PDB file of C-alpha atoms in Angstrom:
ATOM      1  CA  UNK A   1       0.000   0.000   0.000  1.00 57.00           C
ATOM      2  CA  UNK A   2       2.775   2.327   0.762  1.00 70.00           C
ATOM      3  CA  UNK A   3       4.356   2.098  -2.766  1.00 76.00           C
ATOM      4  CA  UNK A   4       1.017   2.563  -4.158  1.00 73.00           C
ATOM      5  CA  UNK A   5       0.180   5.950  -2.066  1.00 72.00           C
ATOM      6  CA  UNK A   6       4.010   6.905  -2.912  1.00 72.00           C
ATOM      7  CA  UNK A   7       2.806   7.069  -6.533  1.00 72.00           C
ATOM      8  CA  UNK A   8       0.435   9.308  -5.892  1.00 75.00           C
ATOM      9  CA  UNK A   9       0.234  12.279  -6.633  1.00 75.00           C
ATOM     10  CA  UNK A  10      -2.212  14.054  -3.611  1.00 73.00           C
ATOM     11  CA  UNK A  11      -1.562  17.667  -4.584  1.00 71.00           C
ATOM     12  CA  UNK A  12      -3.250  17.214  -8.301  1.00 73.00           C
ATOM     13  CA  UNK A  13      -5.443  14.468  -6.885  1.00 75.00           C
ATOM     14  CA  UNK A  14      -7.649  16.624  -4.137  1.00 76.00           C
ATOM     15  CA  UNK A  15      -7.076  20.145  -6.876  1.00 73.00           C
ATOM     16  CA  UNK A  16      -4.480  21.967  -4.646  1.00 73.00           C
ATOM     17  CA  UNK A  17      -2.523  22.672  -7.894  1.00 71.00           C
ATOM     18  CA  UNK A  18      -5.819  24.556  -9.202  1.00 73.00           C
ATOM     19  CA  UNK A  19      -5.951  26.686  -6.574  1.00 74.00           C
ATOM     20  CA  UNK A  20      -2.565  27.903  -6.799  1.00 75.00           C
ATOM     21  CA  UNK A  21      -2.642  28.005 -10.806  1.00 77.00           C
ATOM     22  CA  UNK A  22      -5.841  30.611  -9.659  1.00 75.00           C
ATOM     23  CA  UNK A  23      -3.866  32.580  -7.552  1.00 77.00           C
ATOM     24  CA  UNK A  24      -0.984  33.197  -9.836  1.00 79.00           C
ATOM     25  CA  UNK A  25      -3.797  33.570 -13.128  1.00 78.00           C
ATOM     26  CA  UNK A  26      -5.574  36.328 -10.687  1.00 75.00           C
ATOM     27  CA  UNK A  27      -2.546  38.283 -10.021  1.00 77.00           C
ATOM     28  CA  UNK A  28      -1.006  37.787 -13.427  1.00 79.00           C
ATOM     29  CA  UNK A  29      -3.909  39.746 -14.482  1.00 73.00           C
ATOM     30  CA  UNK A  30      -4.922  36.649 -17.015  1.00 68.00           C
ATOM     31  CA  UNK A  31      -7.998  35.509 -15.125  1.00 62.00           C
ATOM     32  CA  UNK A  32     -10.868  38.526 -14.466  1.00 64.00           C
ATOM     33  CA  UNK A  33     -13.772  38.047 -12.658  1.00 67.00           C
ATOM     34  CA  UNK A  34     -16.994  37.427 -15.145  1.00 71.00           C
ATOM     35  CA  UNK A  35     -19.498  40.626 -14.853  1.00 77.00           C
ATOM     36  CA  UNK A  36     -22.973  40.756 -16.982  1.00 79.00           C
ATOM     37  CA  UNK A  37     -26.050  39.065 -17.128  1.00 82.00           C
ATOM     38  CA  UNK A  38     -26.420  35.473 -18.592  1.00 79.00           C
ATOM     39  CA  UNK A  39     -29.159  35.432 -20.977  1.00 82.00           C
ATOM     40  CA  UNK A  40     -31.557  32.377 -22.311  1.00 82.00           C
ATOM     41  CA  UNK A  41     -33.383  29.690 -20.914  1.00 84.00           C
ATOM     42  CA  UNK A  42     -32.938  26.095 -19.237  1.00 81.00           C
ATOM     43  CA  UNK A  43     -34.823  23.791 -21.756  1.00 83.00           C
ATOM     44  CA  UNK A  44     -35.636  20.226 -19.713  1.00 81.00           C
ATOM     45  CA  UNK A  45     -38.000  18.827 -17.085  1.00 82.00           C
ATOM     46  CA  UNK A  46     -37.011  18.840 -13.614  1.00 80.00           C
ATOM     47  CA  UNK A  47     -37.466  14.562 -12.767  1.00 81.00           C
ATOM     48  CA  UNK A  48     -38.262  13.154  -9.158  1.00 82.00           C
ATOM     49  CA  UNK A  49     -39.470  13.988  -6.197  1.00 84.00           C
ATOM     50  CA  UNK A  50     -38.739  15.760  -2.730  1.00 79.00           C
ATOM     51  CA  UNK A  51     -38.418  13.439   0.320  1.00 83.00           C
ATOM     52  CA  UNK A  52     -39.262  14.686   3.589  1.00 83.00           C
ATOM     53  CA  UNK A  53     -41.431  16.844   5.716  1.00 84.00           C
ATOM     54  CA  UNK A  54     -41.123  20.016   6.841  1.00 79.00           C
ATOM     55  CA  UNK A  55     -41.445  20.551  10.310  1.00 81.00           C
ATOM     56  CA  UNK A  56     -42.861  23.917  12.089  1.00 80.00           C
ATOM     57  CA  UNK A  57     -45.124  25.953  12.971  1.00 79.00           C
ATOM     58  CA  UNK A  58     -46.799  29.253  11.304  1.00 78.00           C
ATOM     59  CA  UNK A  59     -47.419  31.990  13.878  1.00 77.00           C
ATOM     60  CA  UNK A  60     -49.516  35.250  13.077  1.00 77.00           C
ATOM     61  CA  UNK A  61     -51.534  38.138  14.519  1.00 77.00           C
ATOM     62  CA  UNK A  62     -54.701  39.773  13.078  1.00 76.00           C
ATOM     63  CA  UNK A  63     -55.018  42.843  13.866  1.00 69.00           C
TER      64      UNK A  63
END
């Protein structure tokens, strides 16, 4: 198992190289951040159902 998990690489594995690729592409001035509005519509049927309850009360006043 250890010569397996030596093999590994964990830094690209669980992404850490993205974030610092991020970083550097943020201060590099390559990567902005997106501004505007995203236009058009999801086409599709939403499939399932919800499973649960939901648990409360409703409180009010009349006046």
């Amino acid at each position: 198992m250890s010569e397996v998990a030596r093999k590994l690489d964990w830094n690209r594995m669980l992404g850490f190289e993205q974030i610092t690729e991020t970083r550097d592409a943020v201060r590099d001035g390559v990567a902005a951040p997106k501004v505007g509005v995203k236009t058009g519509t999801k086409v599709g049927s939403k499939v399932g159902t919800k499973i649960g309850t939901k648990i409360g009360a409703k409180v009010g006043l009349k006046a």
